[in-house]
Coordinates of C-alpha atoms and ligand atoms in Angstrom, one line a residue:
X1371 CA 17.4 6.1 -19.9
X1372 CA 19.4 4.6 -17.1
X1373 CA 20.0 0.9 -17.9
X1374 CA 18.5 0.0 -14.5
X1375 CA 15.0 1.4 -15.3
X1376 CA 12.7 -1.7 -15.8
X1377 CA 10.3 -1.5 -18.7
X1378 CA 6.9 -3.2 -18.5
X1379 CA 4.0 -3.5 -21.0
X1380 CA 1.8 -2.5 -18.1
X1381 CA 2.5 -0.7 -14.8
X1382 CA -0.4 -0.7 -12.3
X1383 CA -0.8 1.9 -9.5
X1384 CA -2.5 0.4 -6.4
X1385 CA -3.0 -3.3 -5.6
X1386 CA -6.5 -3.6 -4.2
X1387 CA -9.0 -6.1 -5.5
X1388 CA -9.2 -4.4 -8.9
X1389 CA -5.6 -4.6 -9.9
X1390 CA -5.3 -8.0 -8.1
X1391 CA -8.0 -9.3 -10.4
X1392 CA -6.1 -7.9 -13.3
X1393 CA -2.8 -9.5 -12.2
X1394 CA -4.6 -12.8 -12.0
X1395 CA -6.2 -12.3 -15.5
X1396 CA -2.7 -11.6 -16.8
X1397 CA -1.2 -14.7 -15.2
X1398 CA -4.0 -16.8 -16.7
X1399 CA -3.5 -15.2 -20.1
X1400 CA 0.2 -16.1 -19.9
X1401 CA -0.6 -19.8 -18.9
X1402 CA -3.0 -20.1 -21.9
X1403 CA -1.1 -18.0 -24.4
X1404 CA -0.6 -19.3 -27.9
X1405 CA 2.9 -19.0 -29.6
X1406 CA 1.6 -16.2 -31.8
X1407 CA 0.1 -14.2 -28.9
X1408 CA 2.2 -11.4 -27.4
X1409 CA 4.0 -11.8 -24.1
X1410 CA 2.7 -9.2 -21.6
X1411 CA 4.9 -8.1 -18.8
X1412 CA 3.3 -6.3 -15.9
X1413 CA 4.2 -4.8 -12.5
X1414 CA 2.0 -3.3 -9.8
X1415 CA 3.0 -0.8 -7.2
X1416 CA 1.2 -0.7 -3.8
X1417 CA 1.8 1.8 -1.0
X1418 CA 0.8 -0.6 1.8
X1419 CA 3.5 -2.9 3.1
X1420 CA 1.5 -6.0 2.3
X1421 CA -1.8 -6.8 0.8
X1422 CA -4.7 -5.5 3.0
X1423 CA -8.3 -4.8 2.0
X1424 CA -9.9 -2.0 4.0
X1425 CA -8.1 -3.3 7.1
X1426 CA -9.5 -0.6 9.4
X1427 CA -13.0 -2.0 8.9
X1428 CA -12.3 -5.8 9.1
X1429 CA -14.7 -6.1 11.9
X1430 CA -14.9 -9.8 13.0
X1431 CA -18.5 -10.5 12.2
X1432 CA -19.0 -8.2 9.2
X1433 CA -20.0 -10.0 6.1
X1434 CA -19.6 -9.4 2.4
X1435 CA -22.2 -7.4 0.5
X1436 CA -21.7 -9.4 -2.6
X1437 CA -22.0 -13.1 -3.4
X1438 CA -18.8 -15.1 -3.1
X1439 CA -19.4 -16.1 -6.7
X1440 CA -18.4 -12.5 -7.6
X1441 CA -14.9 -13.2 -6.5
X1442 CA -11.8 -12.2 -8.5
X1443 CA -12.3 -14.7 -11.3
X1444 CA -15.5 -16.8 -11.4
X1445 CA -17.7 -14.7 -13.7
X1446 CA -14.8 -14.6 -16.2
X1447 CA -13.4 -18.1 -15.7
X1448 CA -15.4 -20.4 -13.5
X1449 CA -12.7 -23.1 -13.8
X1450 CA -10.0 -20.7 -12.4
X1451 CA -7.6 -22.0 -9.6
X1452 CA -8.0 -18.5 -8.1
X1453 CA -11.7 -18.8 -7.2
X1454 CA -13.0 -18.4 -3.6
X1455 CA -14.0 -22.1 -3.8
X1456 CA -10.4 -23.1 -4.6
X1457 CA -9.3 -21.0 -1.7
X1458 CA -11.8 -22.7 0.6
X1459 CA -10.6 -26.1 -0.7
X1460 CA -7.0 -25.2 -0.1
X1461 CA -7.9 -24.2 3.5
X1462 CA -9.9 -27.4 4.1
X1463 CA -13.1 -25.4 4.7
X1464 CA -15.1 -26.1 1.5
X1465 CA -17.6 -28.5 3.1
X1466 CA -18.0 -26.3 6.2
X1467 CA -18.7 -23.4 4.0
X1468 CA -21.3 -25.3 2.0
X1469 CA -23.0 -26.4 5.3
X1470 CA -23.2 -22.7 6.3
X1471 CA -25.7 -22.2 3.4
X1472 CA -24.6 -18.6 2.8
X1473 CA -23.5 -16.7 -0.3
X1474 CA -21.9 -14.0 1.9
X1475 CA -18.6 -14.9 3.5
X1476 CA -17.2 -13.0 6.4
X1477 CA -15.2 -9.9 5.3
X1478 CA -12.1 -11.1 7.2
X1479 CA -12.4 -14.4 5.2
X1480 CA -12.6 -12.6 1.9
X1481 CA -9.6 -10.5 2.8
X1482 CA -7.8 -13.7 3.6
X1483 CA -8.9 -15.1 0.2
X1484 CA -7.6 -11.9 -1.5
X1485 CA -4.3 -12.2 0.3
X1486 CA -4.0 -15.9 -0.7
X1487 CA -4.4 -14.8 -4.4
X1488 CA -2.0 -11.9 -3.9
X1489 CA 0.7 -14.3 -2.6
X1490 CA 0.3 -16.4 -5.8
X1491 CA 1.0 -13.4 -8.0
X1492 CA 3.6 -11.8 -5.7
X1493 CA 6.2 -11.7 -8.5
X1494 CA 4.1 -9.1 -10.2
X1495 CA 3.8 -6.7 -7.2
X1496 CA 6.1 -4.3 -5.2
X1497 CA 4.7 -3.3 -1.8
X1498 CA 5.7 -0.3 0.2
X1499 CA 5.8 1.8 -3.0
X1500 CA 3.8 5.0 -3.1
X1501 CA 3.5 6.4 -6.6
X1502 CA 3.9 10.1 -6.5
X1503 CA 4.1 11.0 -10.2
X1504 CA 3.8 9.8 -13.8
X1505 CA 6.0 11.5 -16.3
X1506 CA 5.9 11.3 -20.1
X1507 CA 8.8 10.0 -22.0
X1508 CA 8.9 11.8 -25.4
X1509 CA 10.4 10.4 -28.6
X1510 CA 10.2 12.2 -31.9
X1511 CA 7.3 14.4 -30.8
X1512 CA 5.3 11.4 -29.4
X1513 CA 4.9 10.1 -25.9
X1514 CA 6.1 6.5 -26.2
X1515 CA 6.3 5.6 -22.6
X1516 CA 5.3 6.7 -19.1
X1517 CA 7.7 6.8 -16.2
X1518 CA 6.0 5.9 -13.0
X1519 CA 7.8 7.4 -10.1
X1520 CA 7.6 6.4 -6.4
X1521 CA 8.2 8.5 -3.3
X1522 CA 11.5 6.8 -2.9
X1523 CA 12.5 8.0 -6.4
X1524 CA 12.3 4.6 -8.0
X1525 CA 11.2 4.6 -11.7
X1526 CA 9.2 2.0 -13.5
X1527 CA 8.9 2.6 -17.3
X1528 CA 5.4 1.7 -18.7
X1529 CA 4.2 1.0 -22.2
X1530 CA 0.7 1.2 -20.7
X1531 CA -0.6 2.3 -17.3
X1532 CA -3.6 1.2 -15.1
X1533 CA -4.7 3.4 -12.2
X1534 CA -6.7 1.6 -9.5
X1535 CA -6.1 3.7 -6.4
X1536 CA -9.5 3.3 -4.8
X1537 CA -11.7 5.8 -3.0
X1538 CA -10.6 8.5 -0.5
X1539 CA -12.2 8.7 3.0
X1540 CA -14.1 12.0 3.5
X1541 CA -15.1 13.9 6.6
X1542 CA -17.8 16.6 6.7
X1543 CA -16.7 20.1 5.8
X1544 CA -14.9 21.8 8.8
X1545 CA -14.1 18.5 10.6
X1546 CA -10.5 17.6 11.0
X1547 CA -9.1 14.2 12.0
X1548 CA -7.7 14.1 15.5
X1549 CA -6.4 11.7 18.1
X1550 CA -10.0 10.8 18.9
X1551 CA -11.8 12.1 15.8
X1552 CA -11.7 9.3 13.2
X1553 CA -13.0 8.3 9.8
X1554 CA -14.6 4.9 9.9
X1555 CA -11.8 3.6 7.7
X1556 CA -9.3 3.9 10.7
X1557 CA -11.6 2.3 13.3
X1558 CA -9.7 -0.9 14.1
X1559 CA -6.3 0.9 13.8
X1560 CA -7.4 3.4 16.6
X1561 CA -9.9 1.8 18.8
X1562 CA -7.6 -0.4 20.9
X1563 CA -6.2 2.9 22.3
X1564 CA -9.4 3.2 24.4
X1565 CA -9.7 1.2 27.6
X1566 CA -13.1 -0.5 27.7
X1567 CA -13.4 0.2 31.4
X1568 CA -12.9 3.9 31.0
X1569 CA -15.0 4.6 27.9
X1570 CA -18.2 6.6 28.6
X1571 CA -19.6 7.6 25.3
X1572 CA -19.1 7.5 21.5
X1573 CA -20.7 9.3 18.7
X1574 CA -21.0 7.7 15.2
X1575 CA -22.0 10.0 12.3
X1576 CA -23.6 8.6 9.2
X1577 CA -26.4 6.3 8.0
X1578 CA -24.7 3.9 5.6
X1579 CA -23.4 0.3 6.1
X1580 CA -20.2 1.4 7.7
X1581 CA -22.0 3.7 10.2
X1582 CA -24.3 0.8 11.2
X1583 CA -21.4 -1.6 11.5
X1584 CA -19.4 0.9 13.6
X1585 CA -22.4 1.5 15.9
X1586 CA -22.9 -2.2 16.5
X1587 CA -19.2 -2.8 17.0
X1588 CA -18.7 0.0 19.6
X1589 CA -21.9 -1.0 21.4
X1590 CA -20.6 -4.5 21.8
X1591 CA -16.9 -3.7 22.5
X1592 CA -17.7 -1.1 25.2
X1593 CA -20.4 -2.7 27.2
X1594 CA -20.9 0.2 29.6
X1595 CA -20.5 3.1 27.1
X1596 CA -23.3 5.0 25.4
X1597 CA -23.2 5.0 21.6
X1598 CA -24.9 7.9 19.9
X1599 CA -25.9 7.4 16.3
X1600 CA -26.3 10.7 14.4
X1601 CA -27.7 10.9 10.9
X1602 CA -29.8 13.2 8.8
X1603 CA -32.4 10.6 7.5
X1604 CA -35.4 9.8 9.7
X1605 CA -34.3 6.1 9.9
X1606 CA -31.5 4.0 8.4
X1607 CA -32.7 2.7 5.0
X1608 CA -32.3 -0.9 3.8
X1609 CA -30.1 -1.8 0.9
X1610 CA -32.1 -3.0 -2.1
X1611 CA -30.5 -6.4 -2.9
X1612 CA -33.6 -7.9 -4.6
X1613 CA -32.9 -10.0 -7.6
X1614 CA -34.2 -7.7 -10.4
X1615 CA -32.5 -4.6 -8.9
X1616 CA -29.3 -6.7 -8.5
X1617 CA -29.1 -7.0 -12.3
X1618 CA -27.7 -3.4 -12.2
X1619 CA -24.4 -5.0 -11.2
X1620 CA -24.4 -7.6 -14.1
X1621 CA -21.5 -7.6 -16.5
X1622 CA -23.9 -7.2 -19.4
X1623 CA -25.4 -4.1 -17.7
X1624 CA -22.1 -2.4 -18.1
X1625 CA -22.6 -2.5 -21.9
X1626 CA -26.1 -1.3 -21.7
X1627 CA -25.2 1.5 -19.3
X1628 CA -22.1 2.5 -21.4
X1629 CA -24.1 3.0 -24.6
X1630 CA -27.2 4.5 -23.0
X1631 CA -28.0 8.2 -23.5
X1632 CA -26.7 10.5 -20.7
X1633 CA -30.2 11.3 -19.2
X1634 CA -30.9 7.6 -18.9
X1635 CA -27.6 7.0 -17.2
X1636 CA -28.4 9.6 -14.6
X1637 CA -31.9 8.1 -14.1
X1638 CA -30.4 4.6 -13.6
X1639 CA -27.9 5.9 -11.0
X1640 CA -30.8 7.7 -9.2
X1641 CA -33.2 4.8 -9.3
X1642 CA -30.6 2.3 -8.0
X1643 CA -28.5 4.4 -5.7
X1644 CA -30.2 2.5 -2.9
X1645 CA -28.4 -0.7 -3.9
X1646 CA -25.2 0.8 -2.6
X1647 CA -25.2 4.3 -1.3
X1648 CA -26.2 5.3 2.3
X1649 CA -28.0 2.1 2.8
X1650 CA -27.6 -0.8 5.3
X1651 CA -28.3 -4.5 5.3
X1652 CA -31.8 -5.1 6.7
X1653 CA -30.5 -7.7 9.1
X1654 CA -28.2 -5.2 10.7
X1655 CA -30.9 -2.5 11.0
X1656 CA -33.1 -5.1 12.7
X1657 CA -30.3 -6.1 15.0
X1658 CA -29.6 -2.5 16.1
X1659 CA -33.3 -1.9 16.6
X1660 CA -33.6 -5.1 18.7
X1661 CA -30.7 -4.0 20.9
X1662 CA -32.3 -0.5 21.3
X1663 CA -35.7 -1.9 22.2
X1664 CA -34.3 -4.4 24.7
X1665 CA -32.4 -1.5 26.4
X1666 CA -35.6 0.5 26.6
X1667 CA -37.4 -2.5 28.3
X1668 CA -34.5 -2.9 30.7
X1669 CA -34.3 0.9 31.4
X1670 CA -30.7 1.2 30.4
X1671 CA -30.6 3.0 27.1
X1672 CA -27.0 2.9 25.8
X1673 CA -27.9 3.0 22.1
X1674 CA -29.2 6.5 21.4
X1675 CA -30.6 7.7 18.1
X1676 CA -30.1 11.3 16.9
X1677 CA -32.1 11.0 13.7
X1678 CA -32.9 13.9 11.4
X1679 CA -29.9 15.5 13.0
X1680 CA -26.5 16.8 12.0
X1681 CA -23.2 17.7 13.8
X1682 CA -22.7 21.5 13.8
X1683 CA -19.5 21.6 15.8
X1684 CA -16.7 19.2 16.7
X1685 CA -14.0 20.2 19.1
X1686 CA -10.9 18.1 19.7
X1687 CA -10.2 17.9 23.4
X1688 CA -7.2 15.7 23.1
X1689 CA -8.7 13.0 25.4
X1690 CA -11.9 12.9 23.3
X1691 CA -14.2 15.4 21.5
X1692 CA -17.1 17.7 22.2
X1693 CA -19.6 17.1 19.5
X1694 CA -22.6 19.4 19.1
X1695 CA -25.6 17.7 17.5
X1696 CA -28.5 19.7 16.1
X1697 CA -32.0 18.3 15.4
X1698 CA -33.1 19.4 12.0
X1699 CA -36.7 18.9 13.2
X1700 CA -36.7 21.2 16.3
X1701 CA -33.4 23.0 16.1
X1702 CA -32.5 21.7 19.6
X1703 CA -28.8 21.3 20.2
X1704 CA -27.1 18.7 22.4
X1705 CA -23.4 18.7 23.3
X1706 CA -22.0 15.2 23.6
X1707 CA -18.8 14.8 25.5
X1708 CA -17.4 11.7 23.8
X1709 CA -14.3 9.4 24.1
X1710 CA -14.2 9.3 20.3
X1711 CA -16.2 10.6 17.3
X1712 CA -16.3 8.3 14.4
X1713 CA -17.3 9.8 11.0
X1714 CA -18.7 7.1 8.7
X1715 CA -19.3 9.7 6.2
X1716 CA -18.2 7.9 3.1
X1717 CA -15.6 8.2 0.4
X1718 CA -15.0 10.3 -2.6
X1719 CA -13.7 9.2 -5.9
X1720 CA -10.3 10.5 -7.0
X1721 CA -9.7 10.1 -10.7
X1722 CA -6.0 9.7 -9.9
X1723 CA -5.2 12.3 -12.5
X1724 CA -3.2 14.5 -10.1
X1725 CA -0.6 11.8 -10.3
X1726 CA -0.3 12.5 -14.0
X1727 CA 0.7 16.1 -13.6
X1728 CA 0.9 17.9 -17.0
X1729 CA -0.1 14.7 -18.7
X1730 CA -3.6 15.2 -17.3
X1731 CA -4.1 18.0 -19.9
X1732 CA -3.8 15.4 -22.6
X1733 CA -6.8 13.4 -21.1
X1734 CA -10.1 14.4 -22.7
X1735 CA -13.1 15.5 -20.7
X1736 CA -16.8 15.7 -21.5
X1737 CA -18.9 18.8 -21.3
X1738 CA -19.4 18.2 -17.5
X1739 CA -15.6 18.1 -17.0
X1740 CA -15.6 14.3 -16.4
X1741 CA -13.0 12.1 -18.0
X1742 CA -13.9 10.5 -21.4
X1743 CA -13.4 6.8 -21.0
X1744 CA -13.6 4.2 -23.8
X1745 CA -15.5 1.0 -23.3
X1746 CA -12.3 -0.9 -22.7
X1747 CA -11.7 1.5 -19.6
X1748 CA -9.0 3.5 -21.5
X1749 CA -9.0 7.2 -20.9
X1750 CA -9.4 9.0 -24.3
X1751 CA -6.2 11.0 -24.8
X1752 CA -4.4 13.1 -27.4
X1753 CA -3.2 10.9 -30.2
X1754 CA 0.5 11.7 -29.5
X1755 CA 0.2 9.6 -26.4
X1756 CA 1.0 6.1 -27.4
X1757 CA 0.6 4.4 -24.0
X1758 CA -3.0 3.6 -22.9
X1759 CA -4.1 4.8 -19.5
X1760 CA -6.7 2.4 -18.1
X1761 CA -8.9 3.2 -15.1
X1762 CA -10.4 0.8 -12.6
X1763 CA -12.7 2.0 -9.8
X1764 CA -15.2 4.8 -9.1
X1765 CA -13.7 7.1 -11.7
X1766 CA -15.6 5.2 -14.4
X1767 CA -18.9 5.3 -12.6
X1768 CA -20.3 8.0 -15.0
X1769 CA -19.4 5.9 -18.0
X1770 CA -19.6 2.2 -16.9
X1771 CA -22.2 2.4 -14.1
X1772 CA -22.6 1.8 -10.4
X1773 CA -20.6 -1.4 -10.3
X1774 CA -17.4 0.5 -11.1
X1775 CA -16.3 1.0 -7.5
X1776 CA -17.5 -2.4 -6.3
X1777 CA -16.3 -6.0 -6.6
X1778 CA -19.2 -7.3 -8.7
X1779 CA -17.6 -6.8 -12.1
X1780 CA -13.9 -7.1 -11.1
X1781 CA -13.3 -10.4 -12.8
X1782 CA -15.0 -9.6 -16.1
X1783 CA -13.5 -6.1 -16.3
X1784 CA -10.0 -7.5 -15.7
X1785 CA -10.5 -9.9 -18.6
X1786 CA -11.7 -7.0 -20.8
X1787 CA -8.6 -4.9 -20.0
X1788 CA -6.3 -7.9 -20.8
X1789 CA -8.0 -8.3 -24.1
X1790 CA -7.6 -4.7 -24.9
X1791 CA -3.9 -4.8 -23.9
X1792 CA -3.4 -7.9 -26.1
X1793 CA -5.0 -6.2 -29.0
X1794 CA -2.8 -3.0 -28.5
X1795 CA 0.4 -4.9 -28.0
X1796 CA -0.2 -7.1 -31.0
X1797 CA -0.8 -4.1 -33.2
X1798 CA 2.3 -2.4 -31.7
X1799 CA 4.4 -5.5 -32.5
X1800 CA 3.1 -5.7 -36.0
X1801 CA 3.8 -2.0 -36.6
X1802 CA 7.3 -2.4 -35.2
X1803 CA 8.0 -5.5 -37.4
X1804 CA 6.6 -3.8 -40.5
X1805 CA 8.8 -0.8 -39.8
X1806 CA 11.7 -3.2 -39.3
X1807 CA 11.3 -4.8 -42.8
X1808 CA 11.2 -1.4 -44.6
Ligands
FAD539 C1 -15.5 -1.3 4.5 C2 -15.8 -1.5 3.1 C3 -16.4 -2.7 2.7 C4 -16.7 -2.9 1.4 N1 -17.4 -4.1 1.1 C5 -17.7 -4.3 -0.2 C6 -18.4 -5.5 -0.5 O1 -18.8 -6.3 0.3 N2 -18.7 -5.7 -1.9 C7 -18.4 -4.8 -2.8 O2 -18.7 -5.0 -4.0 N3 -17.7 -3.7 -2.5 C8 -17.4 -3.4 -1.2 N4 -16.7 -2.2 -0.9 C9 -16.3 -1.3 -2.0 C10 -14.8 -1.3 -2.3 O3 -14.5 -0.1 -3.1 C11 -14.4 -2.5 -3.1 O4 -14.6 -3.6 -2.3 C12 -12.9 -2.6 -3.5 O5 -12.0 -2.3 -2.4 C13 -12.5 -1.8 -4.7 O6 -11.2 -2.2 -5.1 P1 -10.1 -1.2 -5.7 O7 -8.9 -2.1 -5.9 O8 -10.7 -0.5 -6.8 O9 -9.8 -0.2 -4.5 P2 -9.1 -0.3 -3.1 O10 -9.5 -1.6 -2.5 O11 -9.3 0.9 -2.4 O12 -7.5 -0.4 -3.4 C14 -6.8 0.7 -3.9 C15 -5.3 0.4 -3.5 O13 -4.5 1.4 -4.1 C16 -3.5 1.8 -3.2 N5 -3.0 3.1 -3.5 C17 -3.8 4.2 -3.6 N6 -3.0 5.3 -4.0 C18 -1.8 4.7 -4.3 C19 -0.5 5.3 -4.7 N7 -0.4 6.6 -5.0 N8 0.5 4.5 -4.9 C20 0.4 3.2 -4.6 N9 -0.7 2.6 -4.1 C21 -1.8 3.4 -4.0 C22 -4.2 1.7 -1.8 O14 -3.3 1.5 -0.8 C23 -5.1 0.5 -2.0 O15 -4.5 -0.7 -1.6 C24 -16.4 -2.0 0.4 C25 -15.7 -0.8 0.8 C26 -15.4 -0.6 2.1 C27 -14.8 0.7 2.5

């Protein structure tokens, strides 16, 4: 090994809220560590140039879909200096926030909170580093380390790895991104290229929270343009955030879900999909309806609904797009000449294993081809692989439940991964010291 390759107990790929919560949990572990506890060194690699949380969708008035108490730390350590309340206090807004009487901060504010936390653990992160491969380092027939390689060719040697690379934006089959054909995740990065005085029409495809937010945003930003909302449901459906259903996101539910029989897991995902998937905050549905009705009264209908409909053709015209919408009720087709088409058609989960190359073969899968993941978020691997590979994010939804891709359980999950690491590194140290005394 080149003497310049740094070795860490943990290397993390991605530095979104999941690995940020883990970096904080590691920092707090270090602050409270007893002399007999192992020292844990960690480094996280993030491809963005600085911390940013879904920056293309940081619409000014969008709010969080989760209580601020489910920040990066509170459910694990309510006394943490990294809580949202500490952030508010540091920014002299604590009293103002309390007067606001809301559990749901603005998304831009939560992004700023994340950034504030990220700055505090900046020594654990390298930005502008895209990880392109993870390679095994073999010793005496065993894989003792993993080399994490970036696109610039830098190598970080890991005793353990944590993958938290997030979700990947998806477009409908046959639709390709273009100058004016966007996924909702790029909205704010692209929209300023369109002059508000010139814009005539937009189409937004999808019926989830992002689709509703994009529709409201374009309708407001372009006061003379038509905004056509296309979705296959009859109407947008409200998110179920009622208290009993909300328990599906509880930390204790992860345990119940993990140990439940497979058919029950599927049932729970089906029953409670409407807490998260293809649903919209009721307030926003009502706001959109209010705008639409007002326009009807005033005889200037800019907000148009193409419900029970789908797009059957999208042609990039360079200055915009021609989008053919088909009603699934009547078969009628309408061609919309738009300044931009925005596909709020969701995200897919990537289990990050392509990064592992040949190593992926050493990760065990269940009868449905999904990764086997232990309760402590470790992928079950061949025994010859000494490093643990932890997963954070949607790739553990089938084992740990619906909260996996969300923020709700971030704090607790980070603590569980730290505990698992401490346990592993303590055992490793005692094996090494026993071997040393032989
Ligand atoms: C617009 C929007 C709003 C949302 N709002 C909420 C909400 O209010 N409440 C909630 O619970 N959930 C919400 N979510 C769900 C969201 O998944 C979580 O909020 C959160 O982002 C998950 O964190 P993460 O760290 O797992 O993934 P991400 O936030 O996606 O972070 C992954 C990071 O990994 C980096 N990365 C990926 N590949 C590589 C690589 N090869 N090398 C280096 N870096 C890499 C990415 O650049 C990214 O920074 C929202 C999602 C969206 C899209």
